[in-house]
mmCIF file with all atom_site columns, C-alpha atoms in Angstrom:
data_model
loop_
_atom_site.group_PDB
_atom_site.id
_atom_site.type_symbol
_atom_site.label_atom_id
_atom_site.label_alt_id
_atom_site.label_comp_id
_atom_site.label_asym_id
_atom_site.label_entity_id
_atom_site.label_seq_id
_atom_site.pdbx_PDB_ins_code
_atom_site.Cartn_x
_atom_site.Cartn_y
_atom_site.Cartn_z
_atom_site.occupancy
_atom_site.B_iso_or_equiv
_atom_site.pdbx_formal_charge
_atom_site.auth_seq_id
_atom_site.auth_comp_id
_atom_site.auth_asym_id
_atom_site.auth_atom_id
_atom_site.pdbx_PDB_model_num
ATOM 1   C CA . UNK Q 1 1   ? 0.914   -3.467  -6.383  1.00 0.00 ? 1481 UNK Q CA 1
ATOM 2   C CA . UNK Q 1 2   ? 3.928   -3.461  -3.856  1.00 0.00 ? 1482 UNK Q CA 1
ATOM 3   C CA . UNK Q 1 3   ? 5.856   0.366   -3.571  1.00 0.00 ? 1483 UNK Q CA 1
ATOM 4   C CA . UNK Q 1 4   ? 9.164   1.049   -2.859  1.00 0.00 ? 1484 UNK Q CA 1
ATOM 5   C CA . UNK Q 1 5   ? 10.903  -1.570  -3.672  1.00 0.00 ? 1485 UNK Q CA 1
ATOM 6   C CA . UNK Q 1 6   ? 15.066  -2.796  -2.985  1.00 0.00 ? 1486 UNK Q CA 1
ATOM 7   C CA . UNK Q 1 7   ? 16.142  -0.176  -5.887  1.00 0.00 ? 1487 UNK Q CA 1
ATOM 8   C CA . UNK Q 1 8   ? 13.059  1.889   -6.395  1.00 0.00 ? 1488 UNK Q CA 1
ATOM 9   C CA . UNK Q 1 9   ? 13.345  6.115   -5.568  1.00 0.00 ? 1489 UNK Q CA 1
ATOM 10  C CA . UNK Q 1 10  ? 10.530  8.032   -4.225  1.00 0.00 ? 1490 UNK Q CA 1
ATOM 11  C CA . UNK Q 1 11  ? 9.576   9.702   -8.217  1.00 0.00 ? 1491 UNK Q CA 1
ATOM 12  C CA . UNK Q 1 12  ? 9.643   5.976   -9.462  1.00 0.00 ? 1492 UNK Q CA 1
ATOM 13  C CA . UNK Q 1 13  ? 7.065   5.523   -6.726  1.00 0.00 ? 1493 UNK Q CA 1
ATOM 14  C CA . UNK Q 1 14  ? 4.999   8.542   -8.166  1.00 0.00 ? 1494 UNK Q CA 1
ATOM 15  C CA . UNK Q 1 15  ? 5.383   6.855   -11.277 1.00 0.00 ? 1495 UNK Q CA 1
ATOM 16  C CA . UNK Q 1 16  ? 3.847   4.127   -10.546 1.00 0.00 ? 1496 UNK Q CA 1
ATOM 17  C CA . UNK Q 1 17  ? 1.179   6.041   -8.511  1.00 0.00 ? 1497 UNK Q CA 1
ATOM 18  C CA . UNK Q 1 18  ? 0.629   7.931   -11.476 1.00 0.00 ? 1498 UNK Q CA 1
ATOM 19  C CA . UNK Q 1 19  ? 0.168   4.735   -13.413 1.00 0.00 ? 1499 UNK Q CA 1
ATOM 20  C CA . UNK Q 1 20  ? -2.109  3.290   -10.934 1.00 0.00 ? 1500 UNK Q CA 1
ATOM 21  C CA . UNK Q 1 21  ? -4.174  6.259   -11.693 1.00 0.00 ? 1501 UNK Q CA 1
ATOM 22  C CA . UNK Q 1 22  ? -4.049  6.208   -14.966 1.00 0.00 ? 1502 UNK Q CA 1
ATOM 23  C CA . UNK Q 1 23  ? -5.069  2.640   -15.072 1.00 0.00 ? 1503 UNK Q CA 1
ATOM 24  C CA . UNK Q 1 24  ? -8.266  3.005   -12.730 1.00 0.00 ? 1504 UNK Q CA 1
ATOM 25  C CA . UNK Q 1 25  ? -8.359  -0.391  -11.432 1.00 0.00 ? 1505 UNK Q CA 1
ATOM 26  C CA . UNK Q 1 26  ? -12.085 -1.181  -9.971  1.00 0.00 ? 1506 UNK Q CA 1
ATOM 27  C CA . UNK Q 1 27  ? -9.996  -1.547  -6.520  1.00 0.00 ? 1507 UNK Q CA 1
ATOM 28  C CA . UNK Q 1 28  ? -5.934  -0.930  -5.834  1.00 0.00 ? 1508 UNK Q CA 1
ATOM 29  C CA . UNK Q 1 29  ? -4.391  -2.687  -2.869  1.00 0.00 ? 1509 UNK Q CA 1
ATOM 30  C CA . UNK Q 1 30  ? -1.344  -0.638  -2.207  1.00 0.00 ? 1510 UNK Q CA 1
ATOM 31  C CA . UNK Q 1 31  ? 1.616   -2.263  0.311   1.00 0.00 ? 1511 UNK Q CA 1
ATOM 32  C CA . UNK Q 1 32  ? 5.027   -0.656  1.164   1.00 0.00 ? 1512 UNK Q CA 1
ATOM 33  C CA . UNK Q 1 33  ? 7.981   -3.464  1.110   1.00 0.00 ? 1513 UNK Q CA 1
ATOM 34  C CA . UNK Q 1 34  ? 9.835   -3.998  4.156   1.00 0.00 ? 1514 UNK Q CA 1
ATOM 35  C CA . UNK Q 1 35  ? 12.812  -6.218  4.845   1.00 0.00 ? 1515 UNK Q CA 1
ATOM 36  C CA . UNK Q 1 36  ? 15.134  -7.379  6.711   1.00 0.00 ? 1516 UNK Q CA 1
ATOM 37  C CA . UNK Q 1 37  ? 18.064  -6.676  6.480   1.00 0.00 ? 1517 UNK Q CA 1
ATOM 38  C CA . UNK Q 1 38  ? 18.215  -4.409  9.784   1.00 0.00 ? 1518 UNK Q CA 1
ATOM 39  C CA . UNK Q 1 39  ? 18.051  -7.498  11.806  1.00 0.00 ? 1519 UNK Q CA 1
ATOM 40  C CA . UNK Q 1 40  ? 21.644  -8.434  9.989   1.00 0.00 ? 1520 UNK Q CA 1
ATOM 41  C CA . UNK Q 1 41  ? 22.801  -5.219  10.574  1.00 0.00 ? 1521 UNK Q CA 1
ATOM 42  C CA . UNK Q 1 42  ? 21.234  -1.689  12.343  1.00 0.00 ? 1522 UNK Q CA 1
ATOM 43  C CA . UNK Q 1 43  ? 23.785  0.146   10.436  1.00 0.00 ? 1523 UNK Q CA 1
ATOM 44  C CA . UNK Q 1 44  ? 21.068  -0.151  7.586   1.00 0.00 ? 1524 UNK Q CA 1
ATOM 45  C CA . UNK Q 1 45  ? 17.870  1.108   9.434   1.00 0.00 ? 1525 UNK Q CA 1
ATOM 46  C CA . UNK Q 1 46  ? 17.997  4.611   9.109   1.00 0.00 ? 1526 UNK Q CA 1
ATOM 47  C CA . UNK Q 1 47  ? 18.277  4.856   4.988   1.00 0.00 ? 1527 UNK Q CA 1
ATOM 48  C CA . UNK Q 1 48  ? 15.790  1.205   4.407   1.00 0.00 ? 1528 UNK Q CA 1
ATOM 49  C CA . UNK Q 1 49  ? 13.682  3.296   6.457   1.00 0.00 ? 1529 UNK Q CA 1
ATOM 50  C CA . UNK Q 1 50  ? 13.313  6.962   4.285   1.00 0.00 ? 1530 UNK Q CA 1
ATOM 51  C CA . UNK Q 1 51  ? 11.897  4.952   1.140   1.00 0.00 ? 1531 UNK Q CA 1
ATOM 52  C CA . UNK Q 1 52  ? 9.183   3.342   2.767   1.00 0.00 ? 1532 UNK Q CA 1
ATOM 53  C CA . UNK Q 1 53  ? 8.210   5.940   5.656   1.00 0.00 ? 1533 UNK Q CA 1
ATOM 54  C CA . UNK Q 1 54  ? 7.972   8.591   2.096   1.00 0.00 ? 1534 UNK Q CA 1
ATOM 55  C CA . UNK Q 1 55  ? 5.720   6.270   0.032   1.00 0.00 ? 1535 UNK Q CA 1
ATOM 56  C CA . UNK Q 1 56  ? 3.683   6.120   3.199   1.00 0.00 ? 1536 UNK Q CA 1
ATOM 57  C CA . UNK Q 1 57  ? 3.917   9.832   3.687   1.00 0.00 ? 1537 UNK Q CA 1
ATOM 58  C CA . UNK Q 1 58  ? 2.948   9.728   -0.129  1.00 0.00 ? 1538 UNK Q CA 1
ATOM 59  C CA . UNK Q 1 59  ? -0.022  7.491   0.070   1.00 0.00 ? 1539 UNK Q CA 1
ATOM 60  C CA . UNK Q 1 60  ? -1.527  8.863   3.271   1.00 0.00 ? 1540 UNK Q CA 1
ATOM 61  C CA . UNK Q 1 61  ? -1.462  12.279  0.988   1.00 0.00 ? 1541 UNK Q CA 1
ATOM 62  C CA . UNK Q 1 62  ? -3.378  11.216  -2.069  1.00 0.00 ? 1542 UNK Q CA 1
ATOM 63  C CA . UNK Q 1 63  ? -5.542  8.180   -0.949  1.00 0.00 ? 1543 UNK Q CA 1
ATOM 64  C CA . UNK Q 1 64  ? -8.600  10.398  0.396   1.00 0.00 ? 1544 UNK Q CA 1
ATOM 65  C CA . UNK Q 1 65  ? -8.842  10.883  -3.208  1.00 0.00 ? 1545 UNK Q CA 1
ATOM 66  C CA . UNK Q 1 66  ? -9.267  7.276   -4.427  1.00 0.00 ? 1546 UNK Q CA 1
ATOM 67  C CA . UNK Q 1 67  ? -12.137 5.525   -2.659  1.00 0.00 ? 1547 UNK Q CA 1
ATOM 68  C CA . UNK Q 1 68  ? -10.935 1.918   -3.803  1.00 0.00 ? 1548 UNK Q CA 1
ATOM 69  C CA . UNK Q 1 69  ? -7.501  2.142   -2.411  1.00 0.00 ? 1549 UNK Q CA 1
ATOM 70  C CA . UNK Q 1 70  ? -6.677  -0.122  -0.111  1.00 0.00 ? 1550 UNK Q CA 1
ATOM 71  C CA . UNK Q 1 71  ? -3.786  0.566   2.038   1.00 0.00 ? 1551 UNK Q CA 1
ATOM 72  C CA . UNK Q 1 72  ? -3.166  -2.235  4.792   1.00 0.00 ? 1552 UNK Q CA 1
ATOM 73  C CA . UNK Q 1 73  ? 0.166   -1.029  6.138   1.00 0.00 ? 1553 UNK Q CA 1
ATOM 74  C CA . UNK Q 1 74  ? -2.136  2.525   7.267   1.00 0.00 ? 1554 UNK Q CA 1
ATOM 75  C CA . UNK Q 1 75  ? -5.636  0.721   7.396   1.00 0.00 ? 1555 UNK Q CA 1
ATOM 76  C CA . UNK Q 1 76  ? -6.971  2.008   5.112   1.00 0.00 ? 1556 UNK Q CA 1
ATOM 77  C CA . UNK Q 1 77  ? -10.147 0.290   4.219   1.00 0.00 ? 1557 UNK Q CA 1
ATOM 78  C CA . UNK Q 1 78  ? -8.151  -2.477  5.765   1.00 0.00 ? 1558 UNK Q CA 1
ATOM 79  C CA . UNK Q 1 79  ? -9.355  -4.072  9.194   1.00 0.00 ? 1559 UNK Q CA 1
ATOM 80  C CA . UNK Q 1 80  ? -8.964  -7.881  10.418  1.00 0.00 ? 1560 UNK Q CA 1
ATOM 81  C CA . UNK Q 1 81  ? -11.910 -7.427  12.420  1.00 0.00 ? 1561 UNK Q CA 1
ATOM 82  C CA . UNK Q 1 82  ? -14.497 -6.158  9.425   1.00 0.00 ? 1562 UNK Q CA 1
ATOM 83  C CA . UNK Q 1 83  ? -12.966 -9.498  7.523   1.00 0.00 ? 1563 UNK Q CA 1
ATOM 84  C CA . UNK Q 1 84  ? -13.441 -11.877 9.668   1.00 0.00 ? 1564 UNK Q CA 1
ATOM 85  C CA . UNK Q 1 85  ? -16.882 -10.554 9.908   1.00 0.00 ? 1565 UNK Q CA 1
ATOM 86  C CA . UNK Q 1 86  ? -17.265 -10.702 6.430   1.00 0.00 ? 1566 UNK Q CA 1
ATOM 87  C CA . UNK Q 1 87  ? -16.084 -14.211 6.728   1.00 0.00 ? 1567 UNK Q CA 1
ATOM 88  C CA . UNK Q 1 88  ? -18.890 -15.409 9.454   1.00 0.00 ? 1568 UNK Q CA 1
ATOM 89  C CA . UNK Q 1 89  ? -21.658 -13.357 7.406   1.00 0.00 ? 1569 UNK Q CA 1
ATOM 90  C CA . UNK Q 1 90  ? -20.373 -15.575 4.049   1.00 0.00 ? 1570 UNK Q CA 1
ATOM 91  C CA . UNK Q 1 91  ? -18.828 -13.205 2.616   1.00 0.00 ? 1571 UNK Q CA 1
ATOM 92  C CA . UNK Q 1 92  ? -16.896 -15.364 -0.453  1.00 0.00 ? 1572 UNK Q CA 1
ATOM 93  C CA . UNK Q 1 93  ? -14.133 -14.612 -2.945  1.00 0.00 ? 1573 UNK Q CA 1
ATOM 94  C CA . UNK Q 1 94  ? -11.661 -11.656 -2.357  1.00 0.00 ? 1574 UNK Q CA 1
ATOM 95  C CA . UNK Q 1 95  ? -12.775 -9.493  0.714   1.00 0.00 ? 1575 UNK Q CA 1
ATOM 96  C CA . UNK Q 1 96  ? -11.694 -6.593  -1.252  1.00 0.00 ? 1576 UNK Q CA 1
ATOM 97  C CA . UNK Q 1 97  ? -15.149 -6.796  -3.486  1.00 0.00 ? 1577 UNK Q CA 1
ATOM 98  C CA . UNK Q 1 98  ? -16.991 -5.716  0.030   1.00 0.00 ? 1578 UNK Q CA 1
ATOM 99  C CA . UNK Q 1 99  ? -14.697 -3.182  1.532   1.00 0.00 ? 1579 UNK Q CA 1
ATOM 100 C CA . UNK Q 1 100 ? -13.421 -0.626  -1.756  1.00 0.00 ? 1580 UNK Q CA 1
#
């Protein structure tokens, strides 16, 4: 799931999280939208950073309740060294199956 995309609000992010909880998937990989408009116009940085930062704070608050949520921007059940070790040990397919 990609959260905090352009046009979303914190309320729509909350609705998406409610949907994920209701869906109850085996695992959920949660990413937060980032863009590079700030590189073109630095004045956009504060406004564009607010929703992703609020979304990350919301995920930080709620993820402990969900053992199968993988949140790479927060390092939750996401570690490049672990993934390399899993591949080296012969793990095949989507690696989230081995960490969730």
